[in-house]
GROMACS .gro file of C-alpha atoms in nm:
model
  371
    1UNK     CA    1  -3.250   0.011  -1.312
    2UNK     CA    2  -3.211  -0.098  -0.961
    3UNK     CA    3  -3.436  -0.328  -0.757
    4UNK     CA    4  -3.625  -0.217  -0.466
    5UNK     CA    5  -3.472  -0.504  -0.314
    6UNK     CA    6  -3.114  -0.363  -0.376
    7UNK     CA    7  -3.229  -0.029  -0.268
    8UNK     CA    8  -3.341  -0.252   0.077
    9UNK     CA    9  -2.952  -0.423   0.073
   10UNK     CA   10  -2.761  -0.045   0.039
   11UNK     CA   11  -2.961   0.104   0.312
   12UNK     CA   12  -2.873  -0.224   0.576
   13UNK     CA   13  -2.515  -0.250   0.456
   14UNK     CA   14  -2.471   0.135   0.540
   15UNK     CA   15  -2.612   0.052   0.944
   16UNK     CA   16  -2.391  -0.245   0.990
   17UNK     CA   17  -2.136  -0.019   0.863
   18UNK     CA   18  -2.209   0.228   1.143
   19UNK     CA   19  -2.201  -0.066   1.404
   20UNK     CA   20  -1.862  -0.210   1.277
   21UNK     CA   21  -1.734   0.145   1.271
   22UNK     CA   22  -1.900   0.227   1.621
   23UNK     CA   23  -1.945   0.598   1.456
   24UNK     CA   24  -2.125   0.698   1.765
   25UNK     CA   25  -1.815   0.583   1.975
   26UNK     CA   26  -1.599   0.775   1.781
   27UNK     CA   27  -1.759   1.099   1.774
   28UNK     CA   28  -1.720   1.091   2.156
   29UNK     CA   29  -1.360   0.991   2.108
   30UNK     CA   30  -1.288   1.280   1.861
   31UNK     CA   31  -1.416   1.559   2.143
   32UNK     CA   32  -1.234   1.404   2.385
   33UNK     CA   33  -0.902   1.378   2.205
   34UNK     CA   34  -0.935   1.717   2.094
   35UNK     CA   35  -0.989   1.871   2.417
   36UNK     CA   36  -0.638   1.757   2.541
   37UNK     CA   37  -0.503   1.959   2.243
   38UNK     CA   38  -0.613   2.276   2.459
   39UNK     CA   39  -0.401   2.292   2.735
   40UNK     CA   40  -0.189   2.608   2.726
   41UNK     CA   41   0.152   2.409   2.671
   42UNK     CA   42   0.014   2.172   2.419
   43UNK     CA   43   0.262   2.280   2.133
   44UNK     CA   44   0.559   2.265   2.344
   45UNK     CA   45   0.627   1.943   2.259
   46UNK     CA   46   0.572   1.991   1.870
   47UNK     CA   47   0.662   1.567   1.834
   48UNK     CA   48   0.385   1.434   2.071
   49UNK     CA   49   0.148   1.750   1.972
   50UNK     CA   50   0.191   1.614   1.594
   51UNK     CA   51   0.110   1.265   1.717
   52UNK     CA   52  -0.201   1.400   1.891
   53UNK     CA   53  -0.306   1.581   1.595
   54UNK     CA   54  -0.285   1.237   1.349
   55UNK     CA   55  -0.478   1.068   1.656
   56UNK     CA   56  -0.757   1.262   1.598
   57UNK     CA   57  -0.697   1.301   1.191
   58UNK     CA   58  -0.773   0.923   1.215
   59UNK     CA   59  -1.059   0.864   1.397
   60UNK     CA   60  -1.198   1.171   1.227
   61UNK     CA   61  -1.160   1.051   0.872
   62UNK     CA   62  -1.377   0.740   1.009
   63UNK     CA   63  -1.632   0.966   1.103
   64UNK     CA   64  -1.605   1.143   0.732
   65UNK     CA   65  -1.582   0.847   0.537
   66UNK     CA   66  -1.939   0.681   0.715
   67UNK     CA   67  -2.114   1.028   0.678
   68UNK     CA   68  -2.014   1.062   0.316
   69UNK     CA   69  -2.181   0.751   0.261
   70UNK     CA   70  -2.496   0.845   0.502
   71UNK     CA   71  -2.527   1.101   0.280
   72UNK     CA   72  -2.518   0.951  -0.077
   73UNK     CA   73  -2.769   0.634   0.074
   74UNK     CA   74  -3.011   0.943   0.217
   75UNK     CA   75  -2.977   1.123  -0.172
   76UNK     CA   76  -3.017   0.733  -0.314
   77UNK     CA   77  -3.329   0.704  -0.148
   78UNK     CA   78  -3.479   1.026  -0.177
   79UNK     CA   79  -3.478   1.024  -0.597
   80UNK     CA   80  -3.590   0.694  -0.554
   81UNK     CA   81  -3.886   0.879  -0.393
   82UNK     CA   82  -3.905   1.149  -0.665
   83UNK     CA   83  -3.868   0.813  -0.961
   84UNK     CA   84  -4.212   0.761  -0.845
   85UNK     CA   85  -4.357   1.131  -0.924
   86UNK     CA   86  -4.140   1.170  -1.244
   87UNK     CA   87  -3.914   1.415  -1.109
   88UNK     CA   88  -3.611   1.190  -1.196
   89UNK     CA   89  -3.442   0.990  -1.441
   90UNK     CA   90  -3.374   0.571  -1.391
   91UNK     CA   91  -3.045   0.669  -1.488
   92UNK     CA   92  -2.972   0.898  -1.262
   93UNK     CA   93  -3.108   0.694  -0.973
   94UNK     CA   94  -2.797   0.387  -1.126
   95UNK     CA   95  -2.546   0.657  -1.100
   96UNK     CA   96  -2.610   0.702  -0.753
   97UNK     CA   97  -2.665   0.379  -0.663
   98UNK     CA   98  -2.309   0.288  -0.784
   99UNK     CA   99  -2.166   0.579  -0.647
  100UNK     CA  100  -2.315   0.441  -0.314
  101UNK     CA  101  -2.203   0.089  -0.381
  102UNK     CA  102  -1.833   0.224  -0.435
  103UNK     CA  103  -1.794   0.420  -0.124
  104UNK     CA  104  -1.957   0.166   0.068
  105UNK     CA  105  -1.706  -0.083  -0.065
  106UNK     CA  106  -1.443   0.129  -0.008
  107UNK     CA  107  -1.451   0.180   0.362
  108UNK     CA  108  -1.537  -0.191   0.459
  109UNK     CA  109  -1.185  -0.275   0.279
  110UNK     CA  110  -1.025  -0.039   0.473
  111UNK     CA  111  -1.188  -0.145   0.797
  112UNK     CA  112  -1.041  -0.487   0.728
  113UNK     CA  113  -0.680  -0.306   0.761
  114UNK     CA  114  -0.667  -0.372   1.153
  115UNK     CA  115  -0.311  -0.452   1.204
  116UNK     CA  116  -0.068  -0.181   1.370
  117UNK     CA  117   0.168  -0.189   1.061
  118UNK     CA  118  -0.125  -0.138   0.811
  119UNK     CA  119  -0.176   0.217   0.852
  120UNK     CA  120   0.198   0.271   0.741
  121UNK     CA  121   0.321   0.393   0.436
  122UNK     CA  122   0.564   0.146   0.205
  123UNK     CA  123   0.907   0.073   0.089
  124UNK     CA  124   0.873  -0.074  -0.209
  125UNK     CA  125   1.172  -0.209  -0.415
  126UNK     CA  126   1.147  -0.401  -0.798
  127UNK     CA  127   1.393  -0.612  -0.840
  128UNK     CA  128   1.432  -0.753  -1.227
  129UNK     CA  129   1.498  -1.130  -1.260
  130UNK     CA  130   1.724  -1.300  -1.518
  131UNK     CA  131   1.685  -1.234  -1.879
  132UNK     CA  132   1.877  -0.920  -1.875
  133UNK     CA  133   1.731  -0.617  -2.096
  134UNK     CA  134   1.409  -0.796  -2.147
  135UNK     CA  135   1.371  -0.826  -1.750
  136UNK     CA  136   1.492  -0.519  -1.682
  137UNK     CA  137   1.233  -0.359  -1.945
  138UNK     CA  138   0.911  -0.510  -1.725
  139UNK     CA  139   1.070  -0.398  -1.398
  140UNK     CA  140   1.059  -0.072  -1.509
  141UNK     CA  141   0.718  -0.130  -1.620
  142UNK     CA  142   0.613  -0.269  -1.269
  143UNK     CA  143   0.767   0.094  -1.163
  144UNK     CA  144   0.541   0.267  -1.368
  145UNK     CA  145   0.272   0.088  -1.282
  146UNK     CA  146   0.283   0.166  -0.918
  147UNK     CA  147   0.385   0.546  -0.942
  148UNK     CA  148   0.033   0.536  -1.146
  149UNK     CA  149  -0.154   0.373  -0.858
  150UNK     CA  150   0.012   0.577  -0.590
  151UNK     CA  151  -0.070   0.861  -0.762
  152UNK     CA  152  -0.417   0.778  -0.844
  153UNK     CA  153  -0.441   0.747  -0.485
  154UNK     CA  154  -0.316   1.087  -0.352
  155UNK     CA  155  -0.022   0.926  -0.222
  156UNK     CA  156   0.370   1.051  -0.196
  157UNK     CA  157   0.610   0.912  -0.377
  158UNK     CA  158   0.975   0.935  -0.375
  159UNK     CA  159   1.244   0.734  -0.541
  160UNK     CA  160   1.531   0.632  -0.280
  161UNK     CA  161   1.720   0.442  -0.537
  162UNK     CA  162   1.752   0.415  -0.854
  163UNK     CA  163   1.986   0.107  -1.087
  164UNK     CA  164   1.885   0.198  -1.454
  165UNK     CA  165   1.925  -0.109  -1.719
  166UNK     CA  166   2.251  -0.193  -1.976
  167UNK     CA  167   2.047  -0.101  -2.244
  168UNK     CA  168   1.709  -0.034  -2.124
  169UNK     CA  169   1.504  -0.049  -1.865
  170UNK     CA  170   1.588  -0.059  -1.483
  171UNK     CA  171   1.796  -0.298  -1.264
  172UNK     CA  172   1.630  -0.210  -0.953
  173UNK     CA  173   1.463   0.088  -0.773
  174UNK     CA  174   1.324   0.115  -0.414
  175UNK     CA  175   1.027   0.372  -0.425
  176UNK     CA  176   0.906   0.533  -0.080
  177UNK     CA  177   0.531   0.547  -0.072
  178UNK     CA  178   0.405   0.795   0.215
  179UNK     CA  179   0.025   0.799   0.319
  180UNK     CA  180  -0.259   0.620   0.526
  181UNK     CA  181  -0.303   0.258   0.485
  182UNK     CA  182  -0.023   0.238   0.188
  183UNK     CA  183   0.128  -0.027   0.339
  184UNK     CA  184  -0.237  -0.200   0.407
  185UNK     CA  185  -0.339  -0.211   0.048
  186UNK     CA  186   0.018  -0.288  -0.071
  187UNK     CA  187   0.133  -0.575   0.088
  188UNK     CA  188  -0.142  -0.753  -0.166
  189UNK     CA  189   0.178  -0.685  -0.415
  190UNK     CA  190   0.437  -0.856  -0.246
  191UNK     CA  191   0.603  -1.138  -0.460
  192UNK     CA  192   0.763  -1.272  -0.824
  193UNK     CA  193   0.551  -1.106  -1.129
  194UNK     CA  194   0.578  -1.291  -1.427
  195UNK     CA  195   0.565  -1.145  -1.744
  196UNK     CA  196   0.455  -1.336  -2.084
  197UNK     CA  197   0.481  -1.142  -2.419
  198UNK     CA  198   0.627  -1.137  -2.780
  199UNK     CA  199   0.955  -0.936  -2.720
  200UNK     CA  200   1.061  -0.645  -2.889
  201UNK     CA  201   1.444  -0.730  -2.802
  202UNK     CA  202   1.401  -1.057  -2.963
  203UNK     CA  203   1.504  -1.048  -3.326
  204UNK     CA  204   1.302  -1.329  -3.398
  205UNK     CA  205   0.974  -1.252  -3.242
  206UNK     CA  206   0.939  -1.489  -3.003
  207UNK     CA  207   0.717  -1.499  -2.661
  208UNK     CA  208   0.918  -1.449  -2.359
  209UNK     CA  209   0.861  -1.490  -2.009
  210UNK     CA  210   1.097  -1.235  -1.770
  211UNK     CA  211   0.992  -1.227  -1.435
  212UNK     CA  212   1.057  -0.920  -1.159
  213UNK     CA  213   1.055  -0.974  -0.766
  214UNK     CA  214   0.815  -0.705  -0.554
  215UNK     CA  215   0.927  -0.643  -0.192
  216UNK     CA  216   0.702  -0.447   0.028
  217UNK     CA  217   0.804  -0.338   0.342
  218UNK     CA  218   0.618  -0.108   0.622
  219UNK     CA  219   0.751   0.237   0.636
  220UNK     CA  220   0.814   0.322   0.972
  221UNK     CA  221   0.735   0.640   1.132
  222UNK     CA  222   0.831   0.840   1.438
  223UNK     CA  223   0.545   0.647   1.622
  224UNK     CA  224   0.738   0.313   1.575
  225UNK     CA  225   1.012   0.226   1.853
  226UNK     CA  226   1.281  -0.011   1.621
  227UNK     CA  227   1.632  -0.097   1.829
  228UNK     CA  228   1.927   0.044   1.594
  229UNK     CA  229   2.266  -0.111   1.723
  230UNK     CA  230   2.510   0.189   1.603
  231UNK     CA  231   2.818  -0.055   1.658
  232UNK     CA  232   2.684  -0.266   1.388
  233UNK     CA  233   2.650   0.050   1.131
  234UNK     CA  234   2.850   0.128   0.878
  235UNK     CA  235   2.882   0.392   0.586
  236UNK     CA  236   3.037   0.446   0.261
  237UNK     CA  237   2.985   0.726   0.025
  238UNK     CA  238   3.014   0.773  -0.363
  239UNK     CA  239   2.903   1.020  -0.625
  240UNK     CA  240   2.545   0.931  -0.779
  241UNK     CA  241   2.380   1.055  -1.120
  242UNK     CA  242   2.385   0.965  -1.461
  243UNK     CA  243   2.594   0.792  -1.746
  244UNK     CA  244   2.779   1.153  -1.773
  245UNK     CA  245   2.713   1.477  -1.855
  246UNK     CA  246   2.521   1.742  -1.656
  247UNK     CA  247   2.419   1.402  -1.425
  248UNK     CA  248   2.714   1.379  -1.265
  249UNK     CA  249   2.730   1.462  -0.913
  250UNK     CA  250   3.096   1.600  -0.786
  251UNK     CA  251   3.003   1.554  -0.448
  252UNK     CA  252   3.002   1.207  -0.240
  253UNK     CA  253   2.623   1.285  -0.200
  254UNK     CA  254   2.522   0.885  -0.267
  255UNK     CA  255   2.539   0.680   0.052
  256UNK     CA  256   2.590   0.336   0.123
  257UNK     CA  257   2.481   0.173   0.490
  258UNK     CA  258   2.597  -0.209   0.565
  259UNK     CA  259   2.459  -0.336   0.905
  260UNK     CA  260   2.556  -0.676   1.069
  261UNK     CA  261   2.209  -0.826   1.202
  262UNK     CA  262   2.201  -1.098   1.346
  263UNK     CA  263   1.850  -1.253   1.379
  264UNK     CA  264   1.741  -1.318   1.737
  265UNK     CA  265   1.553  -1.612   1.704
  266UNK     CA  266   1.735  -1.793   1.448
  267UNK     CA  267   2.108  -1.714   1.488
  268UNK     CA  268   2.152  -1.633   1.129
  269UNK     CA  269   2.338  -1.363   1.011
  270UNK     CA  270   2.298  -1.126   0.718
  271UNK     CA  271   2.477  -0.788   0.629
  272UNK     CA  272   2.175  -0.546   0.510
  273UNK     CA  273   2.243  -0.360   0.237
  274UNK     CA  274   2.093   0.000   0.162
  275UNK     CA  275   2.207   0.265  -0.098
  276UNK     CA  276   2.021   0.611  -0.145
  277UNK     CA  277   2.084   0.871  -0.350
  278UNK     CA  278   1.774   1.051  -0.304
  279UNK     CA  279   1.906   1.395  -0.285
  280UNK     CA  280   2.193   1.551  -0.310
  281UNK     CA  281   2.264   1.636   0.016
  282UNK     CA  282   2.454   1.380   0.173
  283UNK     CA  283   2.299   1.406   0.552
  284UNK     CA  284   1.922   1.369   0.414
  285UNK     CA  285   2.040   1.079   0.198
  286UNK     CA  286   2.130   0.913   0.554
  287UNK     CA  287   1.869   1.031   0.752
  288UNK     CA  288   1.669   0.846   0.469
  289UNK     CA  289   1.905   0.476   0.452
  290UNK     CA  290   1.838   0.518   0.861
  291UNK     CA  291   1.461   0.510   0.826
  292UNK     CA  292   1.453   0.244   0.546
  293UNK     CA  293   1.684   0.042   0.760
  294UNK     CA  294   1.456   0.070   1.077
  295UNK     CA  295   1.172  -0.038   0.837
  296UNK     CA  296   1.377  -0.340   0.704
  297UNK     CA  297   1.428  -0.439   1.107
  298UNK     CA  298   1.056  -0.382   1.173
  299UNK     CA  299   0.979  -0.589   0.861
  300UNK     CA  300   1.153  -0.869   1.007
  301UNK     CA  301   1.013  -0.884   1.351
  302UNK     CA  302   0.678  -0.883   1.113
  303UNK     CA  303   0.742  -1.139   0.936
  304UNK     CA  304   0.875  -1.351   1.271
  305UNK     CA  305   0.478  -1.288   1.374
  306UNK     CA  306   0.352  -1.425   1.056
  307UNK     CA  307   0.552  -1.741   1.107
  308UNK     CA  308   0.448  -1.788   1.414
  309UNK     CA  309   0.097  -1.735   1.330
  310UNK     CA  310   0.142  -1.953   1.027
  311UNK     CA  311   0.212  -2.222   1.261
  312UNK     CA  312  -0.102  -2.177   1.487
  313UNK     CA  313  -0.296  -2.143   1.171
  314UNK     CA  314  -0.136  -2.421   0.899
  315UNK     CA  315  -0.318  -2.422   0.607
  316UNK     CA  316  -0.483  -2.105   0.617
  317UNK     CA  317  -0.305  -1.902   0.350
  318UNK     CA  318  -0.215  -2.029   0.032
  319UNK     CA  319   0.098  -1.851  -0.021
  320UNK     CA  320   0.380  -1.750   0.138
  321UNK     CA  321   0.648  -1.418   0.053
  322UNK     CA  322   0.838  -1.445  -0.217
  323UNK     CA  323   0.620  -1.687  -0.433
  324UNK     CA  324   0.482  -1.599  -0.754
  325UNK     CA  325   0.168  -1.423  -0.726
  326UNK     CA  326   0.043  -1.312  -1.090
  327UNK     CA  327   0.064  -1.370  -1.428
  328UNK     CA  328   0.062  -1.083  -1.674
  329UNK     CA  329  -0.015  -1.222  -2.026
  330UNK     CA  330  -0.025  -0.938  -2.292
  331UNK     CA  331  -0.076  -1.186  -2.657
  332UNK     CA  332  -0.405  -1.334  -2.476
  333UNK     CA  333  -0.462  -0.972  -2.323
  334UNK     CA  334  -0.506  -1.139  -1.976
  335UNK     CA  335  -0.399  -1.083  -1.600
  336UNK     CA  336  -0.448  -1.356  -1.341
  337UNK     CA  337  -0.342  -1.331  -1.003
  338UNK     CA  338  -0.270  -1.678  -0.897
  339UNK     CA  339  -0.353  -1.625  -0.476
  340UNK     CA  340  -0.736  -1.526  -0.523
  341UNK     CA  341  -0.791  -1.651  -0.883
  342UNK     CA  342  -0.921  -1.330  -0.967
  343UNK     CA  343  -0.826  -1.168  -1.359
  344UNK     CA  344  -0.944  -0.948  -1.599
  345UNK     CA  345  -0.877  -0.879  -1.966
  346UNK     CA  346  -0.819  -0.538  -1.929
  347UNK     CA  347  -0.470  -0.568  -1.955
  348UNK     CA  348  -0.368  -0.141  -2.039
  349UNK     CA  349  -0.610  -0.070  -1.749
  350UNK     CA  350  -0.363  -0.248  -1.518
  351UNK     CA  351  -0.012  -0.180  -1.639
  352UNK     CA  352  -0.196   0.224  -1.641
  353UNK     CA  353  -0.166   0.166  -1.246
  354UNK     CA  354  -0.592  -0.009  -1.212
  355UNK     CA  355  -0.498  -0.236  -0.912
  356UNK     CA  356  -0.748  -0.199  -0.710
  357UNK     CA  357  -0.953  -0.487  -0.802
  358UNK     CA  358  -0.637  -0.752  -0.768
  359UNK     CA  359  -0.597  -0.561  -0.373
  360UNK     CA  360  -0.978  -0.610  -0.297
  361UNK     CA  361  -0.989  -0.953  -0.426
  362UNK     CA  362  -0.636  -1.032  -0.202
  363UNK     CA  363  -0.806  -0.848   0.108
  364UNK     CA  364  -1.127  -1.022   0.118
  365UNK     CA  365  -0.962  -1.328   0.112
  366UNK     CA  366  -0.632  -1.310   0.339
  367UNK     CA  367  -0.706  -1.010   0.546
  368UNK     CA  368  -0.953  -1.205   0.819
  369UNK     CA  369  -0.616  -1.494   0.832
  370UNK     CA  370  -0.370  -1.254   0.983
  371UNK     CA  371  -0.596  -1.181   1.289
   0.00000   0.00000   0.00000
C-alpha cells in the first residue's frame, strides 16, 4: 500500500512535469501551427504540407502524453479519497499508483531526447564477430531481440539486408527501424555484445564467449539536408534470394552502392559500402541504399560533434563507440551492461526484446553529457 507521502511525491512530479514540458506553451503553439494548415493552397505543396502536419503531430503528442498522466494522478488521488470511505480496494489504489509511476517515467525519458537527430528513426546493422557458426548464431539472436523490442514498441521494421550464416545463424543484417524517437532510445545499443554460454556447436560442452558488433545510425528523413556528391557514386547489381530453389531471384533486383568519401576534417578516405536487397524491384532497392547512405554521411558529421564535444567535456562519458558495452551471461542467468552498471537476472525477459530498463539506465546517465 502506498504512503501518503508517495501519493504527495506523484502529484509534484506530475507539475514539474508540466513546467519542463511548458504544456501551456504548447497548447498555444498547437492552434497556431494548425491555423497555417488553413490557407486555401495549403496542400499544394503535399512535401512541406506533410512536414506541417508532423510539426503539429509532435507538439501534440506532448500535450497527450502530460494529460494522460493528469488524468491517471487526478483518478490516483480520487480512490485514494474513496480508500478512506471503503469504496475501494488498497490494491487497486497500487495498481494505479504504478500505472502513474510508469507513464510518468516514461515521458521524462523522452523529454531527455533533446537532440535534432533523436527524434529519427534507426539503421541498425549486427555484425557477428569471429568464432564463425557460434558468432553468427548470437547475431542472429541480437536480431531477434530487437525486431521484439521494435515491435513491442509500435515501431516499423524492415530488413535492408540480409547475410545468413555457413551453417546457422546470420553473418550480418542491417534492419531499418521507422518511428519517433527510435533513434533516441537506440543509440543506448550501440557497441560489441558479448556473449558467454555453454555451446550447442561445441561437441564437448564447453562455455564460449562469441561476441557481435551493434551499429546504430540516425535514419534520415526528408527534413534532413545531407550533401550527396553523384560523381563519387557508384552501382553494381546482382540477383538476391536464397541458397536455391523458389528463392532465387532472375532479375538483377540486389544493388550494390560504393561511394568515395573523403572526410573533411581529417583527410581520410574510405569507400562506403551498402548492399540492399529489400525488394525486388531494383529502383526501390536504390532509392533505399540512397537514404541509408545519406544516413551513414549524417552519422558522420554526428559523430565529428561528439568529438568535438568530447574534447570540451574530457572525462564526462565513460565510453566511447565501438567499445564493449554488455555482457550477456546465460549459465549464471545474468545481464550486465558495463556503461551504467545496471543488470538483471532476467535473462529470457531480455533476449524476448525487455530493453527498456538497460535504455533508461543509459539515458539517465549519458543523456544530460551530450548537451
Amino acid at each position: 500500500m502506498i504512503t501518503q507521502e508517495q501519493l504527495k511525491e506523484t502529484f509534484e512530479r506530475k507539475l514539474a512535469l508540466r513546467r519542463y514540458l511548458d504544456i501551456d506553451s504548447k497548447k498555444i503553439q498547437v492552434e497556431e501551427e494548425e491555423l497555417r494548415t488553413h490557407v486555401p493552397d495549403f496542400w499544394e505543396h503535399p512535401k512541406e504540407a506533410q512536414a506541417q502536419m508532423k510539426k503539429i503531430k509532435d507538439i501534440q503528442a506532448w500535450i497527450d502524453g502530460y494529460e494522460e498522466i493528469d488524468k491517471t494522478v487526478n483518478e490516483l488521488q480520487l480512490a485514494w479519497d474513496f480508500l478512506k470511505e471503503g469504496l475501494v480496494e488498497e490494491s487497486e489504489i497500487d495498481a494505479l499508483y504504478a500505472d502513474a509511476i510508469t507513464k510518468i517515467e516514461n515521458l521524462e525519458l523522452r523529454n531527455m531526447l533533446r537532440r535534432e537527430e533523436d527524434k529519427l528513426g534507426v539503421v541498425l546493422k549486427i555484425n557477428s564477430g569471429a568464432g564463425g557458426t557460434e558468432s553468427q548464431d548470437w547475431a542472429s539472436m541480437l536480431m531477434r531481440m530487437y525486431l521484439r523490442w521494435c515491435e513491442s514498441h509500435g515501431y516499423k521494421t524492415s530488413i535492408a539486408n540480409l547475410l545468413e550464416g555457413d551453417e546457422a545463424g546470420i553473418k550480418s543484417c542491417t534492419i531499418n527501424v521507422e518511428g519517433d524517437f527510435a533513434y533516441g532510445y537506440l543509440k543506448s545499443e550501440n557497441g560489441v555484445h558479448r556473449l558467454v554460454r555453454v555451446s550447442p556447436y561445441n561437441a564437448q560442452g564447453k562455455r564460449m564467449t562469441s561476441f557481435a558488433s551493434v551499429f546504430v545510425t540516425p535514419l534520415v528523413d526528408d527534413t534532413i539536408e545531407v550533401k550527396v556528391d553523384l560523381a563519387l557514386l557508384s552501382w553494381d547489381t546482382f540477383r538476391s534470394g536464397g541458397a536455391g530453389g523458389q528463392n532465387v531471384n532472375k532479375v538483377e533486383s540486389g544493388v550494390r552502392l560504393r561511394y568515395q568519401f573523403t572526410d573533411p576534417y581529417t583527410g581520410e578516405q574510405e569507400e562506403i559500402l551498402i548492399e540492399n536487397t529489400e525488394t525486388r524491384d531494383q529502383p526501390k532497392n536504390k532509392e533505399n541504399a540512397m537514404r541509408q547512405l545519406r544516413s551513414i554521411l549524417y552519422d558522420k558529421e554526428l559523430q565529428h560533434r561528439l568529438q568535438e564535444q568530447a574534447k570540451i567535456e574530457a572525462g564526462k562519458m565513460k565510453i566511447e563507440w565501438g567499445s564493449q558495452i554488455r555482457s550477456y551471461v546465460f549459465d549464471d542467468r545474468r545481464v550486465k551492461d558495463h556503461r551504467t552498471n545496471y543488470q538483471t537476472s532476467d535473462v529470457g525477459g531480455v533476449m524476448d526484446g525487455d530493453l527498456d530498463a538497460f535504455i533508461k539506465a543509459y539515458l539517465m546517465e549519458f543523456a544530460g553529457t551530450e548537451e
